[in-house]
């Protein structure tokens, strides 16, 4: 059912006597267990699907706007578990990040503090994704129903003006992934609408510098966020940790990129049913798969440890090459990956989405463009063009699918 119709129904059910309900947000076959959300009935009406509603015993907070105990279809998770966020992870092993009421509250509070106060939120991301979930929670925490963009037929920026106009409250926010921002920038009325918001959070994937520059030039209040399900969404805004969040770089020699390790009150307690998982081995810290550098306390993400390419014995971080290619005329979007190569072990290839109507950049164009911007060994050795990049989640390129296609 279209989200718009659900929204209309939600508005109706909001007038019914409330009561809280539990809601399973994720399919049950995940070994990590389902994510369960308790929220007001009017919100849950937006999240229609096949899952069952389980009535919650009414407590002190019967018409609550907070999260509380989660049950997996009657199976208790843990005493202090509030929400299990299912995360596929890049490695493909599904995991459930166990959040407590404290970690979720810490995230909501820190976000509101940094953005200038609680406000209403426009939901433009799937509600089972941590960023979409956070949009709903922050909006509900501020006492506002989130305004919902219908994603049934994909992200349509022309819906933004009407939805932004319908947003209550004196502070108004939204969260987008970079691909959505790119689409919105092509629609002047959408740019004007986003420009009326107090912040547009962009995250989930690296925002190419050229895209960021276009958005800032258009006057959009962009905040680049960095975080993941394990940190209850963004815990670093524009490179600066939120109040209470901490960032450490491990295994880095000075300016060299090292492993990003995150700490602070927004951290999940661990992965469900995986007490030995190495990412949570050090109490109070979460070891990410990201590589980054800290310049004067400002975090810059360089790429992912598990996606780096070894070519001729040298390491290439795909995101570094993507950032350079993203500045190339005629390139709307791109992904860089390693494919098996007899001589080099792996070779660097680029998959490019050309700008509509522009000449398709070829291998010679690419090699010339990168020649004074990248080390020789990092230059792509093959270039493919596609209409759009396959995604494995909002904003995240499915490199595995590309590797299978172009290897
Ligand atoms: O992709 C992830 O794992 C987290 C991304 C994320 O939290 C996010 C993504 C887009 C916009 C806003 C946010 C956010 O920090 O809430």
XYZ file of C-alpha atoms and ligand atoms in Angstrom:
423
model
C 0.000 0.000 0.000
C 1.294 3.437 -0.850
C 2.770 5.304 2.073
C 0.620 8.312 1.256
C -2.547 6.320 1.857
C -1.018 4.896 4.985
C -0.276 8.418 6.117
C -3.917 9.378 5.639
C -4.982 6.333 7.624
C -2.420 7.138 10.271
C -3.896 10.593 10.636
C -7.264 8.961 11.263
C -5.975 6.387 13.710
C -4.125 9.102 15.585
C -7.509 10.255 16.818
C -8.369 6.832 18.160
C -7.595 6.187 21.795
C -3.915 5.392 21.804
C -2.057 2.642 23.556
C 1.271 1.399 22.462
C 1.984 -1.497 20.213
C 4.993 -3.538 19.426
C 5.895 -3.965 15.866
C 8.253 -6.322 14.102
C 10.153 -4.345 11.526
C 12.347 -7.019 10.086
C 11.784 -10.441 8.599
C 12.200 -13.204 11.114
C 14.676 -15.380 9.275
C 17.640 -13.245 10.286
C 19.832 -15.164 12.738
C 20.331 -11.917 14.586
C 16.625 -11.807 15.280
C 14.039 -9.264 14.253
C 14.066 -5.621 15.087
C 11.089 -4.636 17.126
C 9.790 -1.169 17.666
C 7.361 0.155 20.139
C 5.783 3.413 19.214
C 2.458 5.102 19.033
C -0.260 3.410 17.061
C -0.469 6.310 14.614
C 3.172 5.912 13.697
C 2.931 2.193 13.341
C 0.094 2.532 10.890
C 2.706 4.007 8.570
C 4.748 0.874 8.749
C 2.219 -1.494 7.313
C 3.421 -4.886 6.210
C 2.942 -8.525 7.040
C 4.155 -8.406 10.598
C 1.913 -8.801 13.582
C 1.040 -6.130 16.064
C 1.467 -7.206 19.652
C -0.353 -5.148 22.234
C 1.860 -3.944 25.058
C 0.668 -3.988 28.620
C -0.142 -0.399 29.454
C 2.429 1.086 31.795
C 3.200 4.545 33.014
C 3.914 5.697 29.500
C 0.942 4.184 27.728
C 0.794 6.759 24.945
C 4.491 6.863 24.936
C 6.715 8.403 22.327
C 9.725 6.550 23.549
C 11.083 3.148 22.755
C 11.005 0.487 25.330
C 11.347 -3.235 25.774
C 11.566 -5.232 22.644
C 10.118 -8.674 22.263
C 10.735 -10.896 19.311
C 7.243 -12.261 18.901
C 6.991 -12.912 22.581
C 10.589 -14.005 23.055
C 12.385 -11.721 25.486
C 15.631 -10.324 24.165
C 17.344 -8.901 27.213
C 16.341 -6.846 30.154
C 17.692 -3.579 28.927
C 17.395 -4.120 25.177
C 15.154 -1.480 23.647
C 15.622 -2.067 19.964
C 17.538 -4.498 17.832
C 18.550 -2.934 14.556
C 19.186 -5.478 11.858
C 22.202 -4.679 9.785
C 23.333 -6.649 6.761
C 26.884 -5.403 7.010
C 29.179 -5.262 4.029
C 30.432 -8.766 4.692
C 26.900 -10.024 4.306
C 26.529 -11.647 7.731
C 23.296 -10.317 9.195
C 23.731 -8.972 12.685
C 21.436 -7.338 15.180
C 22.817 -4.279 16.949
C 21.248 -4.250 20.408
C 20.374 -0.758 21.557
C 19.192 0.229 24.980
C 16.840 3.035 25.872
C 19.941 4.889 27.053
C 21.804 4.635 23.743
C 18.753 5.738 21.765
C 18.033 8.593 24.129
C 21.669 9.689 23.996
C 21.481 9.799 20.225
C 18.206 11.749 20.153
C 19.457 14.252 22.726
C 22.837 14.831 21.117
C 21.269 15.270 17.691
C 18.757 17.814 18.942
C 21.495 19.691 20.833
C 23.723 19.990 17.807
C 20.979 20.841 15.312
C 19.574 23.630 17.462
C 16.632 21.927 19.142
C 14.056 19.186 18.676
C 11.886 19.478 15.609
C 9.738 17.677 13.093
C 11.258 15.365 10.520
C 10.484 14.417 6.944
C 10.926 10.670 6.422
C 12.463 10.050 2.994
C 14.330 6.830 3.864
C 12.936 3.363 4.537
C 11.788 3.099 8.155
C 13.726 -0.136 8.748
C 17.017 1.607 7.929
C 18.715 3.130 10.948
C 18.575 6.623 9.436
C 14.851 6.287 8.669
C 14.220 4.829 12.081
C 16.040 7.730 13.667
C 13.992 10.218 11.664
C 10.846 8.709 13.142
C 12.211 8.501 16.669
C 13.540 12.056 16.682
C 10.270 13.379 15.328
C 8.218 11.438 17.850
C 10.586 12.452 20.641
C 9.839 16.062 19.705
C 6.103 15.350 19.747
C 5.585 15.423 15.988
C 4.426 12.710 13.630
C 6.991 12.395 10.892
C 5.843 13.595 7.473
C 6.305 10.673 5.117
C 7.517 10.705 1.551
C 6.100 7.887 -0.546
C 8.996 5.679 -1.598
C 6.822 3.045 -3.262
C 7.915 4.143 -6.739
C 11.346 5.384 -5.718
C 12.448 8.776 -4.477
C 10.524 11.539 -6.241
C 11.922 14.988 -5.348
C 8.910 16.769 -6.854
C 6.955 15.613 -3.776
C 9.210 17.627 -1.469
C 7.591 21.100 -1.694
C 4.163 19.867 -0.588
C 5.587 17.720 2.185
C 7.894 20.407 3.561
C 4.962 22.838 3.605
C 3.033 20.291 5.700
C 5.743 19.935 8.338
C 4.817 21.192 11.811
C 7.056 22.821 14.381
C 9.505 25.675 14.254
C 12.459 23.465 13.478
C 12.295 21.135 10.529
C 14.749 18.508 9.396
C 15.261 15.629 7.014
C 17.797 12.891 6.275
C 18.845 11.888 2.778
C 21.413 9.643 1.180
C 23.718 11.253 -1.414
C 21.888 9.740 -4.394
C 18.647 11.383 -3.212
C 20.401 14.700 -2.749
C 21.718 14.437 -6.292
C 18.208 13.828 -7.665
C 16.754 16.678 -5.598
C 19.324 19.153 -6.904
C 17.954 18.660 -10.427
C 14.489 19.857 -9.373
C 14.418 23.609 -8.554
C 11.228 23.420 -6.464
C 12.762 20.589 -4.422
C 15.895 22.662 -3.828
C 13.756 25.573 -2.662
C 11.832 23.270 -0.302
C 14.955 21.700 1.189
C 16.366 25.210 1.550
C 13.512 26.042 3.933
C 14.569 23.275 6.339
C 16.882 23.880 9.290
C 19.101 20.930 8.434
C 19.390 18.308 5.728
C 21.397 15.383 7.085
C 23.257 13.508 4.386
C 24.925 10.200 5.095
C 24.922 6.471 4.547
C 27.681 6.804 1.977
C 30.386 9.302 1.125
C 29.061 12.574 -0.282
C 31.262 13.365 -3.281
C 32.878 16.816 -2.876
C 31.361 18.075 -6.133
C 27.872 17.111 -4.955
C 28.451 18.749 -1.588
C 29.643 21.938 -3.287
C 26.551 22.055 -5.515
C 24.258 21.578 -2.526
C 25.987 24.256 -0.466
C 26.011 26.659 -3.425
C 22.266 26.107 -3.720
C 21.983 27.268 -0.099
C 21.014 23.920 1.405
C 21.700 23.472 5.146
C 23.688 20.274 4.634
C 25.062 18.352 7.609
C 27.222 15.394 6.638
C 26.694 12.592 9.091
C 28.790 9.554 9.792
C 27.609 6.591 11.768
C 26.001 3.206 11.480
C 23.375 0.971 13.044
C 25.856 0.151 15.819
C 26.077 3.833 16.817
C 22.326 4.494 16.483
C 22.966 6.328 13.227
C 25.157 9.378 12.836
C 27.464 10.100 15.783
C 29.805 12.436 13.910
C 28.441 15.513 12.118
C 30.631 17.292 9.586
C 33.608 15.404 10.962
C 32.969 16.465 14.571
C 31.791 13.902 17.147
C 28.402 14.634 18.712
C 28.506 15.588 22.397
C 29.395 12.421 24.287
C 30.676 10.566 21.218
C 34.344 9.721 20.879
C 36.479 8.846 17.877
C 39.832 7.116 17.840
C 41.993 6.033 14.941
C 43.873 2.763 15.432
C 46.943 1.542 13.579
C 47.648 4.868 11.992
C 51.053 6.420 11.696
C 50.329 10.127 12.009
C 48.611 11.349 8.858
C 48.196 7.802 7.494
C 44.635 6.502 7.492
C 43.845 3.991 10.217
C 40.866 2.064 11.512
C 38.042 4.239 12.859
C 37.004 3.186 16.364
C 33.922 4.811 17.908
C 32.847 5.207 21.495
C 30.298 7.024 23.593
C 26.792 6.819 24.899
C 25.057 6.105 21.577
C 26.850 2.795 21.090
C 24.877 -0.430 20.860
C 25.570 -2.890 23.627
C 26.771 -5.478 21.131
C 25.381 -7.850 18.521
C 22.543 -10.054 19.501
C 23.593 -13.665 20.144
C 27.193 -12.847 19.208
C 28.886 -12.107 22.516
C 32.341 -12.808 21.089
C 32.071 -10.533 18.077
C 35.453 -8.787 17.660
C 33.949 -5.424 16.689
C 32.692 -5.064 20.273
C 35.628 -6.812 21.971
C 36.877 -3.665 23.701
C 34.313 -2.480 26.248
C 32.894 0.924 25.375
C 34.214 0.913 21.815
C 33.047 -0.240 18.412
C 35.631 -1.091 15.800
C 34.284 -0.034 12.390
C 35.313 -1.250 8.951
C 36.162 2.297 7.972
C 39.526 3.914 7.421
C 39.906 7.525 8.423
C 42.201 10.296 9.547
C 41.786 12.834 12.324
C 42.932 16.338 11.377
C 42.799 18.572 14.445
C 40.018 16.439 15.871
C 38.032 16.518 12.624
C 37.322 13.062 11.225
C 37.687 12.423 7.526
C 36.644 9.005 6.252
C 38.992 7.738 3.575
C 37.357 4.430 2.688
C 36.545 0.964 3.928
C 39.153 -1.478 5.141
C 37.354 -4.478 3.675
C 36.928 -2.924 0.238
C 40.509 -1.967 -0.408
C 42.100 -3.376 -3.540
C 45.521 -5.015 -3.636
C 46.978 -4.498 -7.063
C 50.549 -5.518 -7.794
C 51.125 -5.666 -4.033
C 49.973 -2.065 -3.523
C 46.814 -0.989 -1.753
C 44.190 1.173 -3.441
C 41.235 2.534 -1.484
C 38.312 2.613 -3.960
C 36.692 5.639 -2.355
C 39.809 7.716 -2.996
C 39.617 6.952 -6.709
C 35.856 7.531 -6.701
C 36.328 10.968 -5.184
C 38.696 11.924 -7.998
C 36.444 10.480 -10.721
C 33.467 12.238 -9.171
C 35.070 15.538 -10.158
C 35.510 14.497 -13.762
C 33.274 16.270 -16.290
C 30.657 13.901 -17.689
C 30.657 11.632 -14.624
C 27.399 11.700 -12.644
C 28.242 8.790 -10.352
C 30.846 6.058 -10.184
C 32.089 3.005 -8.348
C 35.626 1.685 -8.264
C 36.458 -1.905 -7.453
C 39.046 -4.620 -7.845
C 38.513 -7.604 -10.128
C 40.783 -10.664 -10.297
C 43.793 -10.276 -12.570
C 46.407 -12.898 -13.314
C 49.361 -10.550 -13.283
C 48.341 -7.999 -10.620
C 46.260 -10.151 -8.309
C 43.524 -7.567 -8.586
C 43.106 -4.752 -11.042
C 41.302 -1.484 -10.540
C 38.212 -0.928 -12.663
C 35.770 1.972 -12.742
C 32.037 1.753 -13.397
C 30.674 5.132 -14.420
C 27.196 6.588 -14.687
C 27.595 9.294 -17.334
C 25.852 12.657 -17.058
C 22.685 12.490 -19.172
C 23.377 13.773 -22.664
C 27.126 14.042 -22.118
C 29.711 12.077 -24.067
C 30.497 8.776 -22.350
C 33.934 8.995 -20.776
C 36.201 6.191 -21.995
C 39.325 4.582 -20.585
C 41.663 7.127 -22.212
C 39.653 10.069 -20.836
C 39.689 8.559 -17.383
C 43.405 7.766 -17.407
C 44.227 11.239 -18.616
C 42.010 12.889 -16.004
C 43.502 10.927 -13.122
C 47.100 11.063 -14.337
C 48.107 14.049 -12.202
C 45.614 13.349 -9.432
C 46.365 9.728 -8.477
C 49.340 7.405 -8.222
C 49.803 5.416 -11.434
C 48.914 2.088 -9.837
C 45.572 3.498 -8.629
C 44.425 4.540 -12.110
C 41.576 2.375 -13.463
C 42.636 -0.178 -16.062
C 39.140 -0.660 -17.445
C 36.091 1.597 -17.583
C 32.468 0.521 -17.955
C 29.396 2.695 -18.185
C 25.986 1.882 -16.714
C 22.658 3.693 -16.414
C 22.689 3.410 -12.654
C 24.694 1.711 -9.924
C 23.180 -1.288 -8.105
C 22.576 -0.591 -4.426
C 22.658 -2.919 -1.437
C 20.883 -0.479 0.840
C 20.011 3.188 0.779
C 22.964 5.014 -0.721
C 25.327 2.038 -0.589
C 26.756 0.682 -3.814
C 26.643 -3.076 -4.261
C 30.254 -3.671 -5.252
C 29.797 -7.423 -5.148
C 27.122 -7.263 -7.859
C 29.356 -5.035 -9.955
C 32.318 -7.346 -9.433
C 30.282 -10.336 -10.612
C 29.109 -8.422 -13.647
C 32.404 -6.930 -14.749
C 35.026 -9.434 -13.517
O 24.106 4.132 6.742
C 24.196 4.007 7.961
O 24.509 2.930 8.455
C 23.926 5.166 8.880
C 23.614 6.408 8.111
C 22.839 7.426 8.889
O 22.651 7.287 10.054
C 22.268 8.550 8.152
C 22.148 8.447 6.767
C 21.592 9.472 6.037
C 21.165 10.609 6.667
C 21.241 10.714 8.057
C 21.798 9.697 8.804
C 21.883 9.889 10.286
O 22.981 10.135 10.788
O 20.851 9.853 10.950
